[in-house]
Amino acid sequence: MFIVLEGWACRYKILPNGARQIMAFLMPGDACDLHIKLLAEMDHGIQALTSALVARVSQGDMQALMQRHPNIAAAMYSAQLVDEGIMRAWIVSMGRRSSIERVAHLICELYLRARGIGLTYDDEFALPLSQLVLADALGMTAVHINRVLKELRLEGAMSLGRGSVVICDLAKLIQIAGFDENYLHRRLR
Amino acid sequence: MFIVLEGWACRYKILPNGARQIMAFLMPGDACDLHIKLLAEMDHGIQALTSALVARVSQGDMQALMQRHPNIAAAMYSAQLVDEGIMRAWIVSMGRRSSIERVAHLICELYLRARGIGLTYDDEFALPLSQLVLADALGMTAVHINRVLKELRLEGAMSLGRGSVVICDLAKLIQIAGFDENYLHRRLR
DNA sequence: CGGCACATTGATACCGATCAATCGGGGTGG
DNA sequence: CCACCCCGATTGATCGGTATCAATGTGCCG
């Protein structure tokens, strides 16, 4: 089992036609594959998006740790539930949101997650993802992502550049995204 | 905690603009919300799509059951992992597959799940979902679903009608969908 | 200085949404 | 028993949002 300590990673899958779809972003504190051992085969890949520092915990140690500290077990379980909520939110985004809403929604999610782990500075946070990576996460084209980002910048909602995002007007961004932070707030309970 | 015994249900979310997105289908044997109690609020709704028979198990009974029978606990956990795999597959579909590929992929998934619980008769199985429901699951329009179904019928891959599907040519359907059954086969381990 | 990856912008094509009309079947009320 | 009605399925015409193709700009690294 792995835990990201620094840097970013993602879960992804490559389709027969060569297209890539990213299914999740892993930020510091996120764990991958509590469970690989239970399953036959990974159905997707995991990849670092920046240079990253990753901790490895053996299956046995993890088992022992969770038995000795029920609170840790509960926390891991609850983190997994949040991850599921995030996946459901992604499905909603891809299915029923326009491209600008999708981009705004993803930035809202990442901003709140970053804030939750103390990685924001005021209304800014590091987002070391190329537009191509964002496109593969949102099911769109890098070209079109670029146009959408321009529109969001002109609207005064947010501005992405040089590996970091500035949230100019969070309320507006949330309103554009139709963002319901309920599914992430769980993290706080 | 609830378990579907007969009939179909779905997880869904309604957006501010009134659009509905279905995030999962629940078939007989599927459980909802092992965990509602842990979380503050449901971030989505659950709804029966047919008349359905549902079992309710109290939190306490479930806890006791899982402690007494580790195999059951492991099975529940593993079922949840499969559900996550299904969600990831949906994200991939919505992001990077064309409408016809999406439809084919969903039918592949549902067919294999139905077969896994003994609900198929040869190459046919009951699919009591209106085209509007399918559209809301796949992020498309009922009108367009209809056209895609026609195309799949003309291709000789499958035929949907009257609440049931006939898989005419599974190999062709899988090929159209770019279906990788790996993520469902886990169910068999 | 050169090269390379990423960002940006323009022109055009196409997939799927939208609008609109008709059809068909099953249930309901008279 | 029949007429009506309503929901879902089907089909056609048109619109619009993104993809695609193509070219140029820009910053970083060797």
Short mmCIF file of C-alpha atoms (C1' of nucleotides) in Angstrom, two decimals:
data_model
loop_
_atom_site.label_atom_id
_atom_site.label_comp_id
_atom_site.label_asym_id
_atom_site.label_seq_id
_atom_site.Cartn_x
_atom_site.Cartn_y
_atom_site.Cartn_z
CA MET A 1 0.00 0.00 0.00
CA PHE A 2 1.25 3.46 -0.92
CA ILE A 3 0.67 6.89 0.50
CA VAL A 4 1.56 10.09 -1.31
CA LEU A 5 3.53 12.38 0.97
CA GLU A 6 4.56 15.07 -1.52
CA GLY A 7 3.66 15.78 -5.11
CA TRP A 8 0.76 14.75 -7.30
CA ALA A 9 -0.24 11.49 -8.94
CA CYS A 10 -3.25 10.17 -10.79
CA ARG A 11 -5.19 7.06 -11.59
CA TYR A 12 -5.67 6.63 -15.32
CA LYS A 13 -6.62 4.23 -18.03
CA ILE A 14 -5.56 4.08 -21.67
CA LEU A 15 -8.18 3.01 -24.19
CA PRO A 16 -7.54 0.84 -27.25
CA ASN A 17 -7.65 3.93 -29.48
CA GLY A 18 -4.89 5.52 -27.43
CA ALA A 19 -7.00 8.03 -25.55
CA ARG A 20 -6.21 8.51 -21.89
CA GLN A 21 -8.77 9.12 -19.18
CA ILE A 22 -7.69 10.21 -15.73
CA MET A 23 -10.07 9.01 -13.05
CA ALA A 24 -8.64 10.58 -9.92
CA PHE A 25 -5.96 12.90 -8.67
CA LEU A 26 -3.88 11.87 -5.68
CA MET A 27 -2.59 14.66 -3.48
CA PRO A 28 -0.39 14.51 -0.38
CA GLY A 29 -2.12 12.37 2.21
CA ASP A 30 -4.01 10.29 -0.30
CA ALA A 31 -3.53 6.55 -0.25
CA CYS A 32 -3.61 4.18 -3.17
CA ASP A 33 -4.79 0.65 -3.05
CA LEU A 34 -5.48 -0.38 0.42
CA HIS A 35 -6.66 -3.44 -1.31
CA ILE A 36 -4.65 -4.36 -4.34
CA LYS A 37 -3.89 -7.66 -2.74
CA LEU A 38 -7.52 -8.66 -2.58
CA LEU A 39 -7.99 -8.19 -6.26
CA ALA A 40 -6.69 -10.17 -9.12
CA GLU A 41 -5.40 -7.38 -11.30
CA MET A 42 -5.31 -3.66 -11.34
CA ASP A 43 -7.79 -2.41 -13.89
CA HIS A 44 -6.00 0.89 -14.23
CA GLY A 45 -2.62 2.53 -13.85
CA ILE A 46 -1.22 4.95 -11.34
CA GLN A 47 1.32 7.52 -12.35
CA ALA A 48 3.17 10.38 -10.72
CA LEU A 49 2.47 13.75 -12.31
CA THR A 50 5.29 15.57 -10.56
CA SER A 51 8.32 14.34 -8.76
CA ALA A 52 6.79 12.81 -5.68
CA LEU A 53 7.60 11.35 -2.30
CA VAL A 54 5.71 8.19 -1.56
CA ALA A 55 5.54 6.02 1.54
CA ARG A 56 5.13 2.27 1.35
CA VAL A 57 3.43 0.31 4.08
CA SER A 58 3.34 -3.47 3.99
CA GLN A 59 0.09 -5.31 4.10
CA GLY A 60 1.00 -6.84 7.44
CA ASP A 61 2.01 -3.60 9.10
CA MET A 62 -1.16 -1.96 7.90
CA GLN A 63 -3.27 -4.79 9.21
CA ALA A 64 -1.58 -4.63 12.60
CA LEU A 65 -1.83 -0.87 12.73
CA MET A 66 -5.51 -0.87 12.01
CA GLN A 67 -6.23 -3.53 14.58
CA ARG A 68 -4.25 -1.74 17.25
CA HIS A 69 -5.74 1.68 16.46
CA PRO A 70 -9.40 1.51 15.55
CA ASN A 71 -9.39 5.25 15.01
CA ILE A 72 -6.91 4.89 12.22
CA ALA A 73 -8.96 2.13 10.67
CA ALA A 74 -12.04 4.32 10.83
CA ALA A 75 -10.18 7.25 9.31
CA MET A 76 -8.92 5.15 6.42
CA TYR A 77 -12.38 3.83 5.80
CA SER A 78 -13.88 7.27 5.91
CA ALA A 79 -11.23 8.58 3.51
CA GLN A 80 -12.25 5.88 1.11
CA LEU A 81 -15.86 7.00 1.35
CA VAL A 82 -14.83 10.51 0.47
CA ASP A 83 -12.96 9.17 -2.52
CA GLU A 84 -16.11 7.42 -3.65
CA GLY A 85 -18.04 10.65 -3.30
CA ILE A 86 -15.45 12.35 -5.46
CA MET A 87 -15.80 9.68 -8.10
CA ARG A 88 -19.56 10.10 -8.13
CA ALA A 89 -19.11 13.84 -8.50
CA TRP A 90 -16.84 13.24 -11.46
CA ILE A 91 -19.46 11.06 -13.10
CA VAL A 92 -22.01 13.83 -12.66
CA SER A 93 -19.60 16.37 -14.12
CA MET A 94 -18.76 14.33 -17.16
CA GLY A 95 -22.34 13.43 -17.81
CA ARG A 96 -24.26 16.60 -17.28
CA ARG A 97 -22.00 19.61 -17.04
CA SER A 98 -20.77 21.80 -19.87
CA SER A 99 -17.06 22.17 -20.36
CA ILE A 100 -16.80 25.43 -18.44
CA GLU A 101 -18.83 24.02 -15.58
CA ARG A 102 -16.63 20.92 -15.52
CA VAL A 103 -13.43 22.92 -15.33
CA ALA A 104 -14.84 25.16 -12.61
CA HIS A 105 -16.05 22.15 -10.66
CA LEU A 106 -12.71 20.41 -10.78
CA ILE A 107 -10.88 23.52 -9.63
CA CYS A 108 -13.35 23.93 -6.77
CA GLU A 109 -12.73 20.35 -5.72
CA LEU A 110 -8.97 20.63 -5.92
CA TYR A 111 -8.94 23.97 -4.15
CA LEU A 112 -10.96 22.67 -1.22
CA ARG A 113 -8.92 19.50 -1.00
CA ALA A 114 -5.73 21.54 -1.05
CA ARG A 115 -7.10 23.83 1.62
CA GLY A 116 -8.04 20.82 3.71
CA ILE A 117 -4.41 19.72 3.84
CA GLY A 118 -2.97 23.18 4.32
CA LEU A 119 -1.60 23.60 0.83
CA THR A 120 -3.22 26.92 -0.02
CA TYR A 121 -1.91 30.42 0.45
CA ASP A 122 -4.85 32.75 0.64
CA ASP A 123 -6.71 32.21 -2.59
CA GLU A 124 -3.83 30.59 -4.40
CA PHE A 125 -2.53 27.07 -4.56
CA ALA A 126 -0.01 25.09 -6.56
CA LEU A 127 -1.51 23.10 -9.41
CA PRO A 128 1.37 21.45 -11.23
CA LEU A 129 -0.77 20.00 -14.00
CA SER A 130 -0.40 20.73 -17.69
CA GLN A 131 -3.48 21.61 -19.67
CA LEU A 132 -3.14 18.28 -21.40
CA VAL A 133 -3.45 16.47 -18.08
CA LEU A 134 -6.47 18.53 -17.13
CA ALA A 135 -8.01 17.70 -20.49
CA ASP A 136 -7.50 13.98 -19.95
CA ALA A 137 -9.13 14.27 -16.55
CA LEU A 138 -12.13 16.19 -17.83
CA GLY A 139 -12.71 14.29 -21.04
CA MET A 140 -11.93 17.21 -23.28
CA THR A 141 -9.20 18.53 -25.54
CA ALA A 142 -6.19 20.52 -24.42
CA VAL A 143 -7.11 23.13 -27.00
CA HIS A 144 -10.56 23.54 -25.61
CA ILE A 145 -9.37 23.58 -22.01
CA ASN A 146 -7.25 26.51 -22.98
CA ARG A 147 -10.21 28.45 -24.32
CA VAL A 148 -12.28 27.66 -21.25
CA LEU A 149 -9.50 28.84 -18.94
CA LYS A 150 -9.36 32.07 -20.88
CA GLU A 151 -13.08 32.53 -20.44
CA LEU A 152 -12.86 31.87 -16.70
CA ARG A 153 -10.04 34.39 -16.47
CA LEU A 154 -12.02 37.03 -18.36
CA GLU A 155 -15.04 36.37 -16.14
CA GLY A 156 -12.85 37.14 -13.17
CA ALA A 157 -13.49 33.78 -11.54
CA MET A 158 -10.01 32.27 -11.52
CA SER A 159 -6.71 32.39 -13.26
CA LEU A 160 -4.40 29.49 -13.98
CA GLY A 161 -0.82 29.91 -14.92
CA ARG A 162 2.71 28.81 -14.29
CA GLY A 163 1.78 25.81 -12.15
CA SER A 164 -0.55 27.55 -9.77
CA VAL A 165 -4.12 28.78 -9.61
CA VAL A 166 -5.46 32.01 -8.21
CA ILE A 167 -9.09 31.89 -7.13
CA CYS A 168 -10.23 35.41 -7.89
CA ASP A 169 -13.87 34.99 -6.95
CA LEU A 170 -14.68 31.75 -5.18
CA ALA A 171 -18.39 32.48 -5.01
CA LYS A 172 -18.55 33.01 -8.74
CA LEU A 173 -16.53 29.88 -9.40
CA ILE A 174 -18.84 27.84 -7.19
CA GLN A 175 -21.84 29.32 -8.91
CA ILE A 176 -20.50 28.53 -12.36
CA ALA A 177 -19.67 24.98 -11.32
CA GLY A 178 -22.93 24.33 -9.53
CA PHE A 179 -20.65 23.09 -6.81
CA ASP A 180 -22.14 21.42 -3.75
CA GLU A 181 -19.34 21.07 -1.24
CA ASN A 182 -21.35 18.65 0.82
CA TYR A 183 -19.53 15.64 -0.54
CA LEU A 184 -16.14 16.96 0.47
CA HIS A 185 -17.05 18.45 3.82
CA ARG A 186 -17.37 14.96 5.08
CA ARG A 187 -13.68 15.06 5.37
CA LEU A 188 -14.18 17.33 8.34
CA ARG A 189 -16.27 14.98 10.44
CA MET B 1 -28.27 -0.55 5.51
CA PHE B 2 -30.31 -1.81 2.56
CA ILE B 3 -29.92 -4.71 0.19
CA VAL B 4 -31.84 -5.05 -3.05
CA LEU B 5 -33.40 -8.50 -3.29
CA GLU B 6 -35.57 -8.03 -6.37
CA GLY B 7 -35.92 -5.27 -8.93
CA TRP B 8 -33.70 -2.43 -9.97
CA ALA B 9 -32.69 0.84 -8.32
CA CYS B 10 -30.19 3.59 -9.00
CA ARG B 11 -28.07 6.23 -7.37
CA TYR B 12 -28.67 9.63 -8.90
CA LYS B 13 -28.18 13.32 -8.46
CA ILE B 14 -30.24 16.24 -9.71
CA LEU B 15 -28.35 19.35 -10.80
CA PRO B 16 -29.49 22.93 -10.22
CA ASN B 17 -30.58 23.16 -13.87
CA GLY B 18 -32.84 20.17 -13.39
CA ALA B 19 -30.73 17.62 -15.24
CA ARG B 20 -30.45 14.19 -13.69
CA GLN B 21 -27.35 12.06 -13.69
CA ILE B 22 -27.52 8.42 -12.67
CA MET B 23 -24.26 7.24 -11.12
CA ALA B 24 -24.94 3.56 -10.55
CA PHE B 25 -27.48 0.84 -11.08
CA LEU B 26 -28.35 -1.45 -8.21
CA MET B 27 -29.38 -4.97 -9.11
CA PRO B 28 -30.49 -7.84 -6.88
CA GLY B 29 -27.75 -8.57 -4.40
CA ASP B 30 -26.36 -5.07 -4.42
CA ALA B 31 -26.15 -3.21 -1.14
CA CYS B 32 -26.55 0.48 -0.60
CA ASP B 33 -24.83 2.45 2.05
CA LEU B 34 -22.94 0.24 4.30
CA HIS B 35 -21.81 3.49 5.68
CA ILE B 36 -24.43 6.17 5.63
CA LYS B 37 -24.11 6.43 9.34
CA LEU B 38 -20.50 7.41 9.20
CA LEU B 39 -21.20 10.32 6.96
CA ALA B 40 -22.95 13.51 7.67
CA GLU B 41 -25.29 13.64 4.73
CA MET B 42 -26.04 11.69 1.64
CA ASP B 43 -24.67 13.58 -1.34
CA HIS B 44 -27.05 11.83 -3.71
CA GLY B 45 -30.39 10.07 -3.86
CA ILE B 46 -31.36 6.45 -4.30
CA GLN B 47 -34.48 5.50 -6.14
CA ALA B 48 -36.23 2.32 -7.20
CA LEU B 49 -36.62 1.99 -10.96
CA THR B 50 -39.05 -0.91 -10.80
CA SER B 51 -41.15 -2.26 -8.01
CA ALA B 52 -38.52 -3.76 -5.78
CA LEU B 53 -38.03 -5.93 -2.74
CA VAL B 54 -35.49 -4.54 -0.34
CA ALA B 55 -34.04 -5.94 2.88
CA ARG B 56 -33.07 -3.73 5.76
CA VAL B 57 -30.30 -4.66 8.15
CA SER B 58 -29.60 -2.59 11.21
CA GLN B 59 -26.19 -1.15 11.81
CA GLY B 60 -25.79 -3.27 14.92
CA ASP B 61 -26.79 -6.55 13.31
CA MET B 62 -24.47 -5.88 10.43
CA GLN B 63 -21.61 -5.13 12.76
CA ALA B 64 -22.21 -8.30 14.72
CA LEU B 65 -22.59 -10.37 11.58
CA MET B 66 -19.36 -9.12 10.14
CA GLN B 67 -17.45 -9.74 13.33
CA ARG B 68 -18.80 -13.23 13.70
CA HIS B 69 -18.23 -14.15 10.06
CA PRO B 70 -15.04 -12.68 8.67
CA ASN B 71 -15.83 -14.22 5.30
CA ILE B 72 -18.95 -12.11 5.03
CA ALA B 73 -17.01 -9.02 5.99
CA ALA B 74 -14.44 -9.80 3.33
CA ALA B 75 -17.15 -10.39 0.74
CA MET B 76 -18.83 -7.09 1.49
CA TYR B 77 -15.54 -5.31 1.26
CA SER B 78 -14.69 -6.96 -1.98
CA ALA B 79 -18.11 -6.10 -3.39
CA GLN B 80 -17.42 -2.50 -2.58
CA LEU B 81 -14.15 -2.67 -4.47
CA VAL B 82 -15.99 -3.97 -7.49
CA ASP B 83 -18.41 -1.09 -7.22
CA GLU B 84 -15.50 1.30 -7.25
CA GLY B 85 -14.13 -0.37 -10.33
CA ILE B 86 -17.49 0.07 -11.99
CA MET B 87 -17.51 3.77 -11.11
CA ARG B 88 -14.07 4.20 -12.61
CA ALA B 89 -15.23 2.44 -15.75
CA TRP B 90 -18.16 4.84 -15.96
CA ILE B 91 -15.81 7.80 -15.70
CA VAL B 92 -13.76 6.40 -18.55
CA SER B 93 -16.88 5.86 -20.63
CA MET B 94 -18.25 9.32 -20.11
CA GLY B 95 -14.92 10.95 -20.75
CA ARG B 96 -13.51 9.17 -23.72
CA ARG B 97 -16.06 6.98 -25.42
CA SER B 98 -18.43 7.94 -28.22
CA SER B 99 -22.14 7.53 -27.63
CA ILE B 100 -22.37 4.16 -29.35
CA GLU B 101 -19.36 2.88 -27.46
CA ARG B 102 -20.88 4.10 -24.19
CA VAL B 103 -24.15 2.33 -24.78
CA ALA B 104 -22.41 -0.87 -25.81
CA HIS B 105 -20.17 -0.69 -22.76
CA LEU B 106 -23.04 -0.23 -20.35
CA ILE B 107 -24.94 -3.14 -21.85
CA CYS B 108 -21.83 -5.31 -21.59
CA GLU B 109 -21.49 -4.40 -17.94
CA LEU B 110 -25.12 -5.03 -17.12
CA TYR B 111 -25.18 -8.28 -19.07
CA LEU B 112 -22.19 -9.68 -17.24
CA ARG B 113 -23.50 -8.53 -13.88
CA ALA B 114 -26.86 -10.11 -14.64
CA ARG B 115 -25.16 -13.31 -15.69
CA GLY B 116 -23.15 -13.30 -12.50
CA ILE B 117 -26.32 -13.45 -10.44
CA GLY B 118 -28.12 -15.91 -12.66
CA LEU B 119 -30.53 -13.48 -14.22
CA THR B 120 -29.82 -14.25 -17.86
CA TYR B 121 -31.52 -16.74 -20.16
CA ASP B 122 -29.07 -17.61 -22.89
CA ASP B 123 -28.25 -14.34 -24.53
CA GLU B 124 -31.21 -12.46 -23.16
CA PHE B 125 -31.87 -10.67 -19.90
CA ALA B 126 -34.50 -8.39 -18.44
CA LEU B 127 -33.62 -4.72 -18.56
CA PRO B 128 -36.60 -2.81 -17.17
CA LEU B 129 -35.16 0.62 -17.92
CA SER B 130 -36.75 3.24 -20.13
CA GLN B 131 -34.60 4.95 -22.72
CA LEU B 132 -34.85 8.09 -20.66
CA VAL B 133 -33.28 6.33 -17.69
CA LEU B 134 -30.50 4.97 -19.88
CA ALA B 135 -29.93 8.47 -21.22
CA ASP B 136 -29.60 9.89 -17.72
CA ALA B 137 -27.10 7.19 -16.87
CA LEU B 138 -24.99 7.75 -19.96
CA GLY B 139 -25.08 11.53 -20.06
CA MET B 140 -26.98 11.70 -23.31
CA THR B 141 -30.44 12.42 -24.64
CA ALA B 142 -33.27 9.91 -24.86
CA VAL B 143 -33.65 10.83 -28.52
CA HIS B 144 -30.06 10.05 -29.25
CA ILE B 145 -30.09 6.82 -27.23
CA ASN B 146 -32.88 5.73 -29.48
CA ARG B 147 -30.84 6.32 -32.61
CA VAL B 148 -27.84 4.53 -31.14
CA LEU B 149 -29.96 1.53 -30.21
CA LYS B 150 -31.22 1.40 -33.75
CA GLU B 151 -27.69 1.42 -35.05
CA LEU B 152 -26.65 -1.38 -32.69
CA ARG B 153 -29.66 -3.37 -33.84
CA LEU B 154 -28.81 -2.86 -37.49
CA GLU B 155 -25.21 -3.84 -36.82
CA GLY B 156 -26.49 -7.10 -35.41
CA ALA B 157 -24.82 -6.57 -32.06
CA MET B 158 -27.81 -6.38 -29.74
CA SER B 159 -31.47 -5.55 -29.66
CA LEU B 160 -33.36 -3.82 -26.87
CA GLY B 161 -37.10 -3.87 -26.60
CA ARG B 162 -40.01 -4.46 -24.35
CA GLY B 163 -38.00 -4.45 -21.14
CA SER B 164 -35.37 -6.94 -22.17
CA VAL B 165 -32.19 -7.12 -24.18
CA VAL B 166 -31.05 -9.77 -26.60
CA ILE B 167 -27.30 -9.97 -27.10
CA CYS B 168 -27.07 -11.01 -30.71
CA ASP B 169 -23.29 -10.95 -31.03
CA LEU B 170 -21.45 -10.55 -27.76
CA ALA B 171 -18.04 -10.47 -29.40
CA LYS B 172 -19.11 -7.62 -31.64
CA LEU B 173 -20.65 -5.76 -28.73
CA ILE B 174 -17.47 -6.11 -26.70
CA GLN B 175 -15.42 -4.95 -29.64
CA ILE B 176 -17.59 -1.88 -30.20
CA ALA B 177 -17.46 -1.02 -26.51
CA GLY B 178 -13.76 -1.60 -26.12
CA PHE B 179 -14.86 -3.60 -23.12
CA ASP B 180 -12.25 -5.00 -20.76
CA GLU B 181 -14.05 -7.37 -18.46
CA ASN B 182 -11.14 -7.46 -16.09
CA TYR B 183 -12.73 -5.04 -13.68
CA LEU B 184 -15.82 -7.18 -13.28
CA HIS B 185 -14.19 -10.57 -13.26
CA ARG B 186 -12.91 -9.71 -9.89
CA ARG B 187 -16.32 -10.63 -8.72
CA LEU B 188 -15.33 -14.22 -9.33
CA ARG B 189 -12.30 -14.35 -7.10
"C1'" DC C 1 21.82 29.07 -29.58
"C1'" DG C 2 18.73 25.50 -30.61
"C1'" DG C 3 15.22 22.44 -29.45
"C1'" DC C 4 11.22 20.87 -27.25
"C1'" DA C 5 7.15 20.82 -24.67
"C1'" DC C 6 3.36 23.42 -23.59
"C1'" DA C 7 0.23 27.39 -24.41
"C1'" DT C 8 -2.49 30.08 -27.53
"C1'" DT C 9 -5.34 31.31 -31.41
"C1'" DG C 10 -7.95 30.69 -35.84
"C1'" DA C 11 -10.78 27.97 -39.27
"C1'" DT C 12 -13.58 24.18 -40.09
"C1'" DA C 13 -15.97 19.63 -39.34
"C1'" DC C 14 -18.93 16.71 -36.88
"C1'" DC C 15 -21.34 14.57 -33.08
"C1'" DG C 16 -25.01 14.85 -30.27
"C1'" DA C 17 -28.53 18.30 -28.34
"C1'" DT C 18 -32.64 20.51 -29.23
"C1'" DC C 19 -37.11 21.33 -31.21
"C1'" DA C 20 -41.03 19.32 -33.20
"C1'" DA C 21 -44.19 15.92 -34.84
"C1'" DT C 22 -46.04 11.29 -35.08
"C1'" DC C 23 -46.76 6.74 -33.48
"C1'" DG C 24 -48.00 2.89 -30.39
"C1'" DG C 25 -49.56 0.53 -26.40
"C1'" DG C 26 -51.45 0.02 -21.97
"C1'" DG C 27 -54.29 1.82 -18.41
"C1'" DT C 28 -58.47 4.54 -17.05
"C1'" DG C 29 -62.94 6.43 -16.96
"C1'" DG C 30 -67.39 6.72 -18.93
"C1'" DC D 1 -66.51 -2.42 -24.24
"C1'" DC D 2 -64.87 1.46 -26.21
"C1'" DA D 3 -62.85 6.08 -26.39
"C1'" DC D 4 -59.55 8.66 -24.51
"C1'" DC D 5 -55.23 9.84 -22.72
"C1'" DC D 6 -50.66 9.75 -21.46
"C1'" DC D 7 -46.10 8.09 -21.46
"C1'" DG D 8 -42.45 6.23 -23.92
"C1'" DA D 9 -40.53 5.20 -28.55
"C1'" DT D 10 -39.42 6.78 -33.06
"C1'" DT D 11 -38.13 9.86 -36.78
"C1'" DG D 12 -36.88 14.30 -39.12
"C1'" DA D 13 -34.72 19.03 -39.32
"C1'" DT D 14 -31.76 22.24 -37.43
"C1'" DC D 15 -28.54 24.25 -33.97
"C1'" DG D 16 -24.57 24.53 -31.14
"C1'" DG D 17 -20.64 23.01 -28.48
"C1'" DT D 18 -16.29 20.60 -28.85
"C1'" DA D 19 -13.14 18.16 -31.54
"C1'" DT D 20 -9.97 18.48 -35.08
"C1'" DC D 21 -6.49 20.46 -37.97
"C1'" DA D 22 -3.11 23.85 -38.43
"C1'" DA D 23 -0.03 27.52 -37.34
"C1'" DT D 24 2.38 30.50 -34.19
"C1'" DG D 25 4.05 32.02 -29.77
"C1'" DT D 26 6.68 31.35 -25.39
"C1'" DG D 27 9.55 29.77 -21.75
"C1'" DC D 28 12.75 26.40 -20.10
"C1'" DC D 29 16.66 23.40 -20.43
"C1'" DG D 30 20.67 21.48 -22.45
#
